[in-house]
Tab-separated table of C-alpha atoms in Angstrom:
chain	number	residue	atom	x	y	z
A	23	UNK	CA	68.850	126.896	-122.257
A	24	UNK	CA	69.824	128.516	-125.466
A	25	UNK	CA	73.017	130.321	-126.123
A	26	UNK	CA	72.401	133.890	-126.960
A	27	UNK	CA	74.607	136.412	-128.171
A	28	UNK	CA	75.162	139.973	-126.938
A	29	UNK	CA	75.805	141.518	-130.022
A	30	UNK	CA	73.835	142.328	-132.231
A	31	UNK	CA	74.082	140.492	-136.443
A	32	UNK	CA	75.888	143.600	-137.564
A	33	UNK	CA	75.137	144.550	-141.832
A	34	UNK	CA	78.224	146.409	-143.981
A	35	UNK	CA	75.687	149.021	-144.129
A	36	UNK	CA	76.205	150.201	-140.211
A	37	UNK	CA	79.483	150.531	-140.236
A	38	UNK	CA	81.906	153.327	-141.579
A	39	UNK	CA	86.438	153.303	-142.148
A	40	UNK	CA	87.517	156.245	-140.930
A	41	UNK	CA	90.108	158.085	-143.330
A	42	UNK	CA	94.011	157.754	-142.015
A	43	UNK	CA	97.222	159.274	-142.613
A	44	UNK	CA	98.137	158.574	-146.369
A	45	UNK	CA	101.487	160.158	-148.092
A	46	UNK	CA	102.434	160.770	-151.206
A	47	UNK	CA	103.323	157.501	-152.095
A	48	UNK	CA	100.497	156.728	-151.422
A	49	UNK	CA	97.853	156.992	-154.805
A	50	UNK	CA	95.640	154.520	-156.733
A	51	UNK	CA	97.804	153.566	-159.437
A	52	UNK	CA	100.207	151.776	-156.491
A	53	UNK	CA	97.341	149.805	-154.809
A	54	UNK	CA	98.226	146.300	-155.632
A	55	UNK	CA	95.089	143.585	-154.825
A	56	UNK	CA	97.432	140.657	-154.369
A	57	UNK	CA	95.643	138.275	-152.050
A	58	UNK	CA	95.462	134.695	-151.496
A	59	UNK	CA	93.018	132.529	-152.477
A	60	UNK	CA	93.908	128.996	-150.754
A	61	UNK	CA	96.097	128.363	-147.241
A	62	UNK	CA	100.181	128.329	-146.782
A	63	UNK	CA	102.598	128.881	-143.720
A	64	UNK	CA	103.739	132.771	-144.343
A	65	UNK	CA	107.007	132.037	-142.466
A	66	UNK	CA	108.027	129.403	-145.407
A	67	UNK	CA	106.234	130.086	-148.604
A	68	UNK	CA	103.906	131.735	-150.174
A	69	UNK	CA	100.774	130.191	-152.017
A	70	UNK	CA	100.105	127.932	-154.662
A	71	UNK	CA	97.332	130.013	-155.506
A	72	UNK	CA	96.651	133.366	-155.649
A	73	UNK	CA	94.000	136.062	-156.732
A	74	UNK	CA	95.464	139.175	-159.016
A	75	UNK	CA	92.258	141.268	-157.750
A	76	UNK	CA	89.841	140.152	-154.724
A	77	UNK	CA	86.613	138.656	-156.691
A	78	UNK	CA	85.189	135.475	-156.841
A	79	UNK	CA	82.402	134.936	-159.375
A	80	UNK	CA	79.704	132.217	-157.169
A	81	UNK	CA	78.426	129.005	-157.797
A	82	UNK	CA	75.457	129.779	-159.808
A	83	UNK	CA	73.996	128.626	-163.213
A	84	UNK	CA	72.817	132.280	-163.605
A	85	UNK	CA	76.143	133.113	-162.897
A	86	UNK	CA	78.944	131.298	-164.068
A	87	UNK	CA	79.525	129.714	-166.948
A	88	UNK	CA	83.030	129.774	-169.033
A	89	UNK	CA	82.131	132.743	-170.613
A	90	UNK	CA	82.111	134.472	-166.945
A	91	UNK	CA	85.277	132.546	-166.245
A	92	UNK	CA	87.057	134.100	-169.026
A	93	UNK	CA	86.270	137.467	-168.942
A	94	UNK	CA	86.413	137.831	-165.468
A	95	UNK	CA	90.534	135.431	-165.224
A	96	UNK	CA	90.976	138.387	-168.107
A	97	UNK	CA	90.617	140.631	-165.099
A	98	UNK	CA	92.992	139.121	-162.488
A	99	UNK	CA	89.864	137.597	-161.044
A	100	UNK	CA	88.599	134.314	-160.722
A	101	UNK	CA	85.199	131.831	-161.465
A	102	UNK	CA	83.767	128.919	-159.701
A	103	UNK	CA	81.686	126.889	-162.627
A	104	UNK	CA	78.971	126.333	-161.108
A	105	UNK	CA	77.787	122.423	-160.367
A	106	UNK	CA	74.618	121.841	-160.946
A	107	UNK	CA	74.380	120.296	-163.846
A	108	UNK	CA	76.242	117.153	-165.067
A	109	UNK	CA	79.738	115.787	-164.790
A	110	UNK	CA	80.581	115.870	-168.447
A	111	UNK	CA	79.037	119.695	-168.592
A	112	UNK	CA	81.524	120.903	-166.274
A	113	UNK	CA	84.133	119.334	-167.393
A	114	UNK	CA	83.189	120.528	-170.997
A	115	UNK	CA	83.243	124.708	-169.256
A	116	UNK	CA	86.451	123.713	-167.973
A	117	UNK	CA	88.014	122.750	-170.486
A	118	UNK	CA	86.661	125.183	-172.343
A	119	UNK	CA	87.862	128.601	-170.364
A	120	UNK	CA	91.286	126.731	-170.292
A	121	UNK	CA	91.838	125.801	-174.126
A	122	UNK	CA	90.604	129.917	-175.289
A	123	UNK	CA	93.793	131.024	-173.308
A	124	UNK	CA	97.128	128.793	-173.770
A	125	UNK	CA	99.219	130.821	-174.951
A	126	UNK	CA	99.686	127.290	-176.995
A	127	UNK	CA	95.792	126.825	-177.735
A	128	UNK	CA	94.376	123.173	-179.126
A	129	UNK	CA	92.657	123.818	-182.163
A	130	UNK	CA	88.620	123.038	-182.374
A	131	UNK	CA	88.367	124.564	-185.458
A	132	UNK	CA	90.010	122.461	-188.106
A	133	UNK	CA	89.859	120.378	-191.944
A	134	UNK	CA	90.163	118.592	-194.682
A	135	UNK	CA	92.009	118.999	-197.774
A	136	UNK	CA	88.858	117.622	-199.541
A	137	UNK	CA	86.764	120.112	-197.156
A	138	UNK	CA	84.893	123.000	-198.812
A	139	UNK	CA	84.264	126.679	-198.490
A	140	UNK	CA	80.411	125.405	-197.266
A	141	UNK	CA	82.579	123.767	-194.425
A	142	UNK	CA	85.182	126.585	-193.942
A	143	UNK	CA	81.716	128.569	-193.412
A	144	UNK	CA	79.349	126.157	-191.656
A	145	UNK	CA	82.918	126.014	-188.903
A	146	UNK	CA	83.265	129.028	-188.479
A	147	UNK	CA	79.855	130.207	-187.698
A	148	UNK	CA	79.716	127.273	-185.645
A	149	UNK	CA	82.727	127.885	-183.561
A	150	UNK	CA	83.487	131.888	-184.055
A	151	UNK	CA	87.299	131.106	-185.498
A	152	UNK	CA	88.731	132.888	-188.806
A	153	UNK	CA	92.027	130.807	-188.768
A	154	UNK	CA	91.954	126.904	-189.335
A	155	UNK	CA	94.519	124.503	-189.725
A	156	UNK	CA	94.359	122.114	-192.659
A	157	UNK	CA	95.666	118.319	-191.270
A	158	UNK	CA	95.760	115.026	-193.420
A	159	UNK	CA	92.910	113.696	-192.290
A	160	UNK	CA	91.429	117.058	-190.733
A	161	UNK	CA	92.365	116.157	-187.089
A	162	UNK	CA	94.386	118.422	-183.829
A	163	UNK	CA	96.960	116.381	-184.825
A	164	UNK	CA	96.764	115.354	-188.320
A	165	UNK	CA	100.003	116.349	-190.574
A	166	UNK	CA	99.417	119.882	-191.250
A	167	UNK	CA	99.047	120.032	-195.473
A	168	UNK	CA	98.166	124.584	-194.483
A	169	UNK	CA	95.806	127.092	-193.454
A	170	UNK	CA	92.784	128.998	-194.440
A	171	UNK	CA	92.045	132.279	-192.662
A	172	UNK	CA	88.924	135.256	-193.859
A	173	UNK	CA	91.584	136.689	-196.807
A	174	UNK	CA	91.314	133.471	-198.283
A	175	UNK	CA	87.914	133.465	-199.646
A	176	UNK	CA	85.027	135.588	-200.557
A	177	UNK	CA	81.748	133.814	-199.135
A	178	UNK	CA	80.020	135.913	-201.965
A	179	UNK	CA	82.151	135.201	-203.844
A	180	UNK	CA	84.077	132.150	-203.649
A	181	UNK	CA	81.723	128.786	-204.915
A	182	UNK	CA	80.695	126.642	-201.800
A	183	UNK	CA	81.874	123.103	-203.699
A	184	UNK	CA	85.615	124.451	-203.941
A	185	UNK	CA	87.831	122.201	-201.883
A	186	UNK	CA	89.423	123.522	-199.710
A	187	UNK	CA	93.234	121.938	-201.420
A	188	UNK	CA	92.229	124.944	-203.771
A	189	UNK	CA	92.049	127.748	-201.410
A	190	UNK	CA	94.382	127.405	-198.390
A	191	UNK	CA	98.157	128.733	-197.627
A	192	UNK	CA	99.489	125.487	-198.267
A	193	UNK	CA	103.163	123.991	-195.947
A	194	UNK	CA	105.942	124.972	-197.361
A	195	UNK	CA	104.905	128.481	-198.030
A	196	UNK	CA	103.746	129.400	-193.642
A	197	UNK	CA	105.928	130.209	-190.401
A	198	UNK	CA	105.536	127.022	-188.545
A	199	UNK	CA	107.820	126.322	-185.165
A	200	UNK	CA	109.167	123.407	-183.543
A	201	UNK	CA	107.728	121.763	-180.466
A	202	UNK	CA	110.319	122.845	-178.490
A	203	UNK	CA	109.787	126.596	-179.016
A	204	UNK	CA	108.974	128.462	-175.867
A	205	UNK	CA	105.825	131.465	-175.596
A	206	UNK	CA	108.153	134.280	-175.652
A	207	UNK	CA	110.115	132.163	-179.001
A	208	UNK	CA	107.208	132.158	-180.751
A	209	UNK	CA	105.372	135.603	-179.909
A	210	UNK	CA	109.233	136.612	-181.107
A	211	UNK	CA	108.158	135.193	-184.567
A	212	UNK	CA	104.829	136.697	-184.771
A	213	UNK	CA	106.026	139.842	-184.307
A	214	UNK	CA	109.139	139.693	-186.658
A	215	UNK	CA	107.509	138.407	-189.387
A	216	UNK	CA	103.653	140.007	-188.256
A	217	UNK	CA	101.689	136.846	-188.710
A	218	UNK	CA	98.575	136.110	-187.348
A	219	UNK	CA	99.448	132.706	-185.941
A	220	UNK	CA	101.713	130.554	-185.732
A	221	UNK	CA	101.742	127.155	-186.311
A	222	UNK	CA	103.795	125.139	-183.853
A	223	UNK	CA	104.853	120.825	-184.776
A	224	UNK	CA	106.449	118.566	-183.792
A	225	UNK	CA	108.627	116.131	-185.642
A	226	UNK	CA	107.065	114.556	-188.165
A	227	UNK	CA	105.161	117.529	-189.008
A	228	UNK	CA	101.987	116.855	-187.014
A	229	UNK	CA	99.938	120.248	-185.378
A	230	UNK	CA	100.549	119.992	-181.820
A	231	UNK	CA	99.355	124.113	-181.151
A	232	UNK	CA	98.510	127.485	-182.714
A	233	UNK	CA	100.212	130.282	-181.109
A	234	UNK	CA	98.303	134.088	-181.739
A	235	UNK	CA	99.054	137.413	-182.679
A	236	UNK	CA	95.644	138.116	-180.715
A	237	UNK	CA	96.876	136.671	-177.045
A	238	UNK	CA	99.694	138.119	-177.522
A	239	UNK	CA	98.065	141.322	-177.668
A	240	UNK	CA	95.056	141.354	-174.966
A	241	UNK	CA	97.668	140.321	-172.095
A	242	UNK	CA	99.191	142.959	-172.848
A	243	UNK	CA	96.342	145.332	-172.440
A	244	UNK	CA	94.753	143.312	-169.643
A	245	UNK	CA	98.144	142.973	-167.509
A	246	UNK	CA	96.123	141.026	-164.326
A	247	UNK	CA	95.135	138.304	-166.232
A	248	UNK	CA	94.633	135.400	-163.879
A	249	UNK	CA	97.216	132.568	-165.308
A	250	UNK	CA	98.605	129.296	-164.738
A	251	UNK	CA	102.239	128.259	-164.884
A	252	UNK	CA	100.954	127.650	-168.717
A	253	UNK	CA	99.376	130.352	-169.451
A	254	UNK	CA	95.580	129.574	-169.197
A	255	UNK	CA	92.849	131.424	-167.628
A	256	UNK	CA	92.589	129.754	-163.852
A	257	UNK	CA	89.163	128.278	-163.165
A	258	UNK	CA	87.523	126.905	-160.161
A	259	UNK	CA	84.729	124.566	-160.022
A	260	UNK	CA	81.824	124.120	-157.571
A	261	UNK	CA	81.141	120.723	-155.817
A	262	UNK	CA	79.178	119.172	-154.019
A	263	UNK	CA	79.105	116.734	-150.794
A	264	UNK	CA	76.932	113.876	-152.945
A	265	UNK	CA	78.373	112.963	-155.940
A	266	UNK	CA	82.137	114.105	-155.466
A	267	UNK	CA	83.724	110.823	-155.784
A	268	UNK	CA	82.355	110.663	-159.387
A	269	UNK	CA	82.643	114.389	-160.281
A	270	UNK	CA	86.036	115.237	-158.926
A	271	UNK	CA	88.745	113.108	-160.659
A	272	UNK	CA	87.227	114.382	-164.648
A	273	UNK	CA	87.042	118.250	-163.338
A	274	UNK	CA	90.550	118.408	-162.182
A	275	UNK	CA	91.377	116.456	-166.036
A	276	UNK	CA	89.685	119.239	-167.669
A	277	UNK	CA	92.012	121.090	-165.901
A	278	UNK	CA	90.736	123.138	-163.029
A	279	UNK	CA	92.780	124.289	-161.367
A	280	UNK	CA	90.361	124.845	-156.919
A	281	UNK	CA	87.343	123.401	-156.257
A	282	UNK	CA	84.619	124.453	-153.662
A	283	UNK	CA	82.229	122.843	-151.750
A	284	UNK	CA	78.503	124.300	-152.522
A	285	UNK	CA	75.905	123.435	-149.815
A	286	UNK	CA	73.743	125.766	-147.766
A	287	UNK	CA	75.513	125.032	-144.706
A	288	UNK	CA	79.155	124.337	-144.049
A	289	UNK	CA	80.032	123.316	-140.747
A	290	UNK	CA	78.990	119.039	-141.120
A	291	UNK	CA	79.748	115.761	-141.447
A	292	UNK	CA	79.451	115.907	-144.500
A	293	UNK	CA	81.918	119.014	-145.545
A	294	UNK	CA	84.418	116.878	-143.725
A	295	UNK	CA	83.907	113.711	-145.616
A	296	UNK	CA	84.380	115.600	-148.934
A	297	UNK	CA	86.820	117.222	-147.910
A	298	UNK	CA	88.800	114.377	-146.717
A	299	UNK	CA	88.267	111.801	-149.290
A	300	UNK	CA	89.262	114.565	-152.630
A	301	UNK	CA	92.919	115.145	-149.977
A	302	UNK	CA	92.921	111.022	-149.411
A	303	UNK	CA	92.481	110.346	-153.190
A	304	UNK	CA	94.234	113.104	-155.046
A	305	UNK	CA	96.778	114.485	-152.423
A	306	UNK	CA	97.251	118.308	-150.351
A	307	UNK	CA	97.705	120.218	-154.065
A	308	UNK	CA	94.529	120.081	-154.922
A	309	UNK	CA	93.223	122.670	-153.171
A	310	UNK	CA	89.618	122.757	-152.045
A	311	UNK	CA	87.761	125.136	-150.123
A	312	UNK	CA	84.279	124.522	-148.209
A	313	UNK	CA	81.399	126.722	-146.517
A	314	UNK	CA	78.966	128.757	-146.097
A	315	UNK	CA	79.399	128.992	-142.252
A	316	UNK	CA	79.021	131.797	-139.943
A	317	UNK	CA	81.020	132.335	-136.831
A	318	UNK	CA	84.742	131.063	-134.748
A	319	UNK	CA	83.330	127.775	-134.824
A	320	UNK	CA	82.362	126.867	-138.379
A	321	UNK	CA	85.551	128.184	-139.377
A	322	UNK	CA	88.226	125.917	-136.371
A	323	UNK	CA	85.789	123.549	-137.605
A	324	UNK	CA	86.914	123.340	-141.834
A	325	UNK	CA	90.049	124.949	-141.138
A	326	UNK	CA	91.188	121.663	-138.592
A	327	UNK	CA	88.935	119.329	-141.387
A	328	UNK	CA	91.550	120.809	-144.480
A	329	UNK	CA	89.996	123.399	-146.087
A	330	UNK	CA	91.905	125.595	-148.138
A	331	UNK	CA	89.106	128.201	-148.025
A	332	UNK	CA	86.716	128.590	-145.904
A	333	UNK	CA	83.210	130.573	-147.169
A	334	UNK	CA	81.449	133.574	-145.350
A	335	UNK	CA	77.692	134.340	-144.919
A	336	UNK	CA	74.466	132.476	-145.058
A	337	UNK	CA	71.643	134.046	-146.141
A	338	UNK	CA	73.226	137.998	-146.751
A	339	UNK	CA	72.744	137.346	-150.254
A	340	UNK	CA	70.452	138.879	-152.469
A	341	UNK	CA	68.270	135.928	-153.859
A	342	UNK	CA	68.652	134.586	-150.648
A	343	UNK	CA	65.452	133.037	-148.449
A	344	UNK	CA	66.929	130.877	-146.276
A	345	UNK	CA	67.291	133.034	-142.869
A	346	UNK	CA	63.479	133.830	-143.986
A	347	UNK	CA	62.588	130.711	-144.375
A	348	UNK	CA	64.669	128.310	-141.522
A	349	UNK	CA	65.119	131.569	-139.309
A	350	UNK	CA	69.260	130.343	-140.075
A	351	UNK	CA	72.182	132.822	-140.635
A	352	UNK	CA	73.762	136.408	-138.988
A	353	UNK	CA	74.197	139.628	-140.477
A	354	UNK	CA	77.606	139.576	-142.845
A	355	UNK	CA	79.928	142.334	-140.828
A	356	UNK	CA	80.142	140.547	-137.865
A	357	UNK	CA	80.377	137.055	-139.297
A	358	UNK	CA	83.445	138.426	-141.149
A	359	UNK	CA	84.194	140.015	-138.276
A	360	UNK	CA	84.141	136.788	-135.933
A	361	UNK	CA	85.679	134.382	-138.179
A	362	UNK	CA	88.428	136.614	-139.915
A	363	UNK	CA	89.604	136.812	-135.921
A	364	UNK	CA	89.449	133.106	-135.675
A	365	UNK	CA	92.036	133.396	-139.024
A	366	UNK	CA	94.525	135.211	-137.296
A	367	UNK	CA	93.740	133.231	-134.418
A	368	UNK	CA	94.442	130.302	-136.380
A	369	UNK	CA	97.629	131.573	-137.953
A	370	UNK	CA	99.241	132.536	-134.216
A	371	UNK	CA	98.745	128.536	-133.229
A	372	UNK	CA	99.937	126.741	-136.495
A	373	UNK	CA	101.854	128.766	-138.789
A	374	UNK	CA	99.180	128.117	-141.005
A	375	UNK	CA	97.087	130.913	-143.022
A	376	UNK	CA	93.707	130.536	-144.032
A	377	UNK	CA	92.350	133.019	-146.496
A	378	UNK	CA	88.461	133.419	-145.895
A	379	UNK	CA	85.650	134.620	-148.544
A	380	UNK	CA	83.254	136.761	-147.723
A	381	UNK	CA	80.128	135.534	-149.738
A	382	UNK	CA	76.933	137.516	-149.929
A	383	UNK	CA	75.791	140.561	-147.735
A	384	UNK	CA	76.868	143.545	-150.525
A	385	UNK	CA	74.829	145.897	-151.887
A	386	UNK	CA	77.208	148.715	-152.952
A	387	UNK	CA	80.690	148.033	-153.932
A	388	UNK	CA	82.082	150.133	-150.912
A	389	UNK	CA	81.077	146.836	-148.929
A	390	UNK	CA	83.081	145.367	-150.746
A	391	UNK	CA	85.325	147.292	-149.128
A	392	UNK	CA	84.417	147.259	-146.159
A	393	UNK	CA	84.773	143.387	-146.177
A	394	UNK	CA	88.498	143.856	-147.171
A	395	UNK	CA	89.207	145.501	-143.913
A	396	UNK	CA	86.842	143.820	-141.979
A	397	UNK	CA	89.325	141.243	-143.027
A	398	UNK	CA	88.370	138.873	-146.101
A	399	UNK	CA	90.077	138.236	-148.649
A	400	UNK	CA	88.151	137.994	-151.499
A	401	UNK	CA	84.760	138.441	-151.779
A	402	UNK	CA	82.480	135.840	-153.885
A	403	UNK	CA	79.837	137.954	-155.378
A	404	UNK	CA	76.587	136.494	-157.409
A	405	UNK	CA	74.130	140.071	-158.525
A	406	UNK	CA	76.852	141.935	-158.975
A	407	UNK	CA	78.194	139.421	-161.921
A	408	UNK	CA	74.631	138.379	-163.605
A	409	UNK	CA	74.060	141.856	-164.296
A	410	UNK	CA	76.896	141.346	-167.432
A	411	UNK	CA	76.865	140.664	-170.430
A	412	UNK	CA	79.225	137.105	-169.879
A	413	UNK	CA	76.842	136.193	-167.552
A	414	UNK	CA	74.755	132.786	-168.601
A	415	UNK	CA	71.228	134.798	-168.472
A	416	UNK	CA	69.213	136.490	-171.198
A	417	UNK	CA	68.282	140.191	-171.302
A	418	UNK	CA	65.498	140.573	-171.293
A	419	UNK	CA	63.237	144.244	-171.270
A	420	UNK	CA	60.546	144.686	-169.013
A	421	UNK	CA	58.574	147.717	-168.638
A	422	UNK	CA	60.847	149.856	-170.813
A	423	UNK	CA	64.242	148.447	-168.457
A	424	UNK	CA	67.097	145.999	-169.822
A	425	UNK	CA	66.934	143.274	-167.049
A	426	UNK	CA	69.182	140.045	-166.840
A	427	UNK	CA	67.431	136.905	-165.235
A	428	UNK	CA	69.010	135.689	-162.006
A	429	UNK	CA	67.496	132.838	-159.869
A	430	UNK	CA	68.760	131.005	-156.608
A	431	UNK	CA	70.849	127.581	-156.283
A	432	UNK	CA	68.166	126.765	-153.888
A	433	UNK	CA	65.375	128.279	-155.687
A	434	UNK	CA	63.027	125.504	-158.005
A	435	UNK	CA	64.336	127.047	-161.448
A	436	UNK	CA	67.982	125.594	-160.125
A	437	UNK	CA	66.402	122.561	-159.281
A	438	UNK	CA	70.141	121.586	-157.283
A	439	UNK	CA	68.603	119.016	-154.979
A	440	UNK	CA	72.378	118.156	-154.242
A	441	UNK	CA	72.761	120.958	-152.090
A	442	UNK	CA	69.324	120.668	-149.679
A	443	UNK	CA	68.257	116.741	-149.233
A	444	UNK	CA	69.822	114.701	-146.341
A	445	UNK	CA	69.893	111.794	-149.580
A	446	UNK	CA	71.844	112.058	-152.866
A	447	UNK	CA	68.871	109.153	-153.475
A	448	UNK	CA	66.400	112.034	-153.450
A	449	UNK	CA	64.559	112.699	-156.856
A	450	UNK	CA	66.155	115.531	-158.773
A	451	UNK	CA	62.732	117.082	-159.135
A	452	UNK	CA	61.412	117.447	-155.708
A	453	UNK	CA	63.038	120.212	-153.141
A	454	UNK	CA	60.754	120.417	-150.338
A	455	UNK	CA	60.629	124.173	-149.980
A	456	UNK	CA	62.929	126.724	-151.551
A	457	UNK	CA	65.846	129.030	-150.044
A	458	UNK	CA	66.052	131.355	-152.999
A	459	UNK	CA	64.225	133.335	-155.683
A	460	UNK	CA	64.002	133.632	-159.027
A	461	UNK	CA	64.279	137.380	-160.696
A	462	UNK	CA	66.022	140.219	-162.758
A	463	UNK	CA	68.724	142.003	-161.817
A	464	UNK	CA	69.093	145.541	-164.122
A	465	UNK	CA	72.032	145.152	-166.795
A	466	UNK	CA	74.849	147.214	-166.888
A	467	UNK	CA	76.824	146.285	-169.792
A	468	UNK	CA	80.259	144.380	-169.805
A	469	UNK	CA	82.571	143.209	-166.673
A	470	UNK	CA	85.833	145.535	-167.825
A	471	UNK	CA	84.001	148.067	-167.420
A	472	UNK	CA	82.012	147.786	-164.180
A	473	UNK	CA	85.077	146.129	-162.650
A	474	UNK	CA	87.501	148.547	-163.478
A	475	UNK	CA	85.111	151.312	-161.613
A	476	UNK	CA	84.098	149.252	-158.746
A	477	UNK	CA	88.742	148.590	-158.697
A	478	UNK	CA	88.838	151.588	-158.265
A	479	UNK	CA	86.748	153.006	-155.913
A	480	UNK	CA	88.777	150.193	-153.738
A	481	UNK	CA	92.064	151.397	-155.098
A	482	UNK	CA	91.063	155.102	-153.798
A	483	UNK	CA	89.432	154.198	-150.536
A	484	UNK	CA	92.295	152.348	-149.306
A	485	UNK	CA	94.590	154.677	-150.358
A	486	UNK	CA	92.796	157.280	-148.199
A	487	UNK	CA	92.900	154.844	-145.265
A	488	UNK	CA	96.780	155.315	-145.765
A	489	UNK	CA	97.504	151.318	-147.491
A	490	UNK	CA	99.027	149.852	-150.433
A	491	UNK	CA	98.465	146.133	-149.882
A	492	UNK	CA	95.234	144.049	-148.346
A	493	UNK	CA	97.230	143.197	-145.465
A	494	UNK	CA	98.471	146.450	-144.732
A	495	UNK	CA	94.292	147.959	-144.995
A	496	UNK	CA	93.528	145.095	-142.131
A	497	UNK	CA	96.046	146.565	-140.171
A	498	UNK	CA	95.223	150.315	-140.336
A	499	UNK	CA	91.927	150.530	-141.330
A	500	UNK	CA	89.574	152.217	-139.051
A	501	UNK	CA	85.790	151.068	-138.333
A	502	UNK	CA	83.561	152.441	-136.720
A	503	UNK	CA	80.081	151.902	-136.127
A	504	UNK	CA	76.410	154.521	-138.155
A	505	UNK	CA	73.617	155.480	-136.805
A	506	UNK	CA	70.666	155.059	-138.804
A	507	UNK	CA	70.301	158.618	-139.466
A	508	UNK	CA	74.540	158.967	-140.372
A	509	UNK	CA	73.347	156.620	-143.416
A	510	UNK	CA	71.195	159.181	-144.793
A	511	UNK	CA	73.077	161.809	-143.788
A	512	UNK	CA	75.792	159.495	-145.764
A	513	UNK	CA	73.565	160.228	-149.313
A	514	UNK	CA	71.830	162.487	-151.204
A	515	UNK	CA	69.390	164.688	-149.317
A	516	UNK	CA	67.642	168.140	-149.130
A	517	UNK	CA	68.378	168.676	-152.333
A	518	UNK	CA	66.050	168.409	-155.692
A	519	UNK	CA	68.209	165.739	-158.407
A	520	UNK	CA	68.705	167.064	-161.524
A	521	UNK	CA	67.844	163.463	-163.021
A	522	UNK	CA	64.153	163.402	-160.889
A	523	UNK	CA	62.929	166.353	-162.543
A	524	UNK	CA	61.885	166.682	-165.849
A	525	UNK	CA	60.863	170.710	-165.306
A	526	UNK	CA	64.797	172.501	-165.069
A	527	UNK	CA	65.685	173.098	-168.926
A	528	UNK	CA	69.531	172.597	-168.945
A	529	UNK	CA	69.917	174.050	-172.668
A	530	UNK	CA	69.603	176.426	-173.864
A	531	UNK	CA	69.678	178.558	-177.584
A	532	UNK	CA	70.555	181.986	-178.466
């Protein structure tokens, strides 16, 4: 007969943290939220990829494009660009992220001396860039002849037919740096010479890169930026278990730092074959996350298959109806607790630490803190990030309230057939049934402001438990189950809230 679990599958809302002793050194500003992203041997080395904050954005059309990836990496996290799109489009998004913050930036707004001011204005409107190198052939690596900036012309006064050669700052008046210049040296030149941009050229005076002052200033304002060895933003890429042989190569060539197999259920032979093919063809240096699973058997399967991190959670997302449609899934808190326990067993047996990602079930900020305390190394979030300016969806007015569109990858709108069809030959327009909905979420403003508030709550809670790192938090945390009446007691109750009545006068005139 079927196997029956003894205990109920529980959610984050059924638990609370119990405060522990906090020393005078345990203050939020001292909390370090760095966490491993991929497998490593703690006794021998550090992880090759880490996050500076334990947040990644979901592999979803409505959440993770290049705009989200840039904004989240700036704060210390990472996005996984959605894979339910043509390969070339996903690769282009990844390349945009890698080119956006490179320290040494490959210029994508270039002019030739025979272009006109009309071309300059069109290019600025299209790219948003006001600094444009002028090369002999208008290419990114042509011989440098000058630079045009917004100070070199006035849109309302300079005739649009004026040639670029007549308005540009010529080469002999520019400060440039040789190819062997380091980023630190380039920033020193920018600072000493009071420049906004510094072209980097080779020994034949061909343009290689441009270093911008704004990138230096940005890093100073965002010290937790998640950067690779070349000072570029890190970005992940979603793949599937069907076209990986065609998709992986272009994504890696575009600069993807890590891959993640996006599937509704990860305890499958398809998942195992996909991981093996990637490792066999690209080597262990290419990192691949896998999932989703909800128990110790699923974790062990994926860890043995070579997954570099494992995603935990089925049916707990705000727009996921897998449990409703198929009766498959498990309470997210119970899943994380059991998988974390198996992760620790795996470490004791093999010496290898495989990080786990809690995916789904987050309703409030304190649920993130509980997920970390229960053993998650980081969280993958969809609804949370879909609310922000940086998500790729439209902001709409619904009954006087601003909302953002948000739909599931298992919905008819996404038409992500590769996640759910047994055969890659199935028609892309065919979806037997939905496992997600098309919806709206309340608009919440800028990512930076919201993430800062969330992290402040996490740091403060960790201090309440006497922990300054996530590892210590997981060792020191004391967690208790709560009753339904405890949940009621934990919120505002037995009072009339001021923002729920219009009859209370809050200001008076003398």
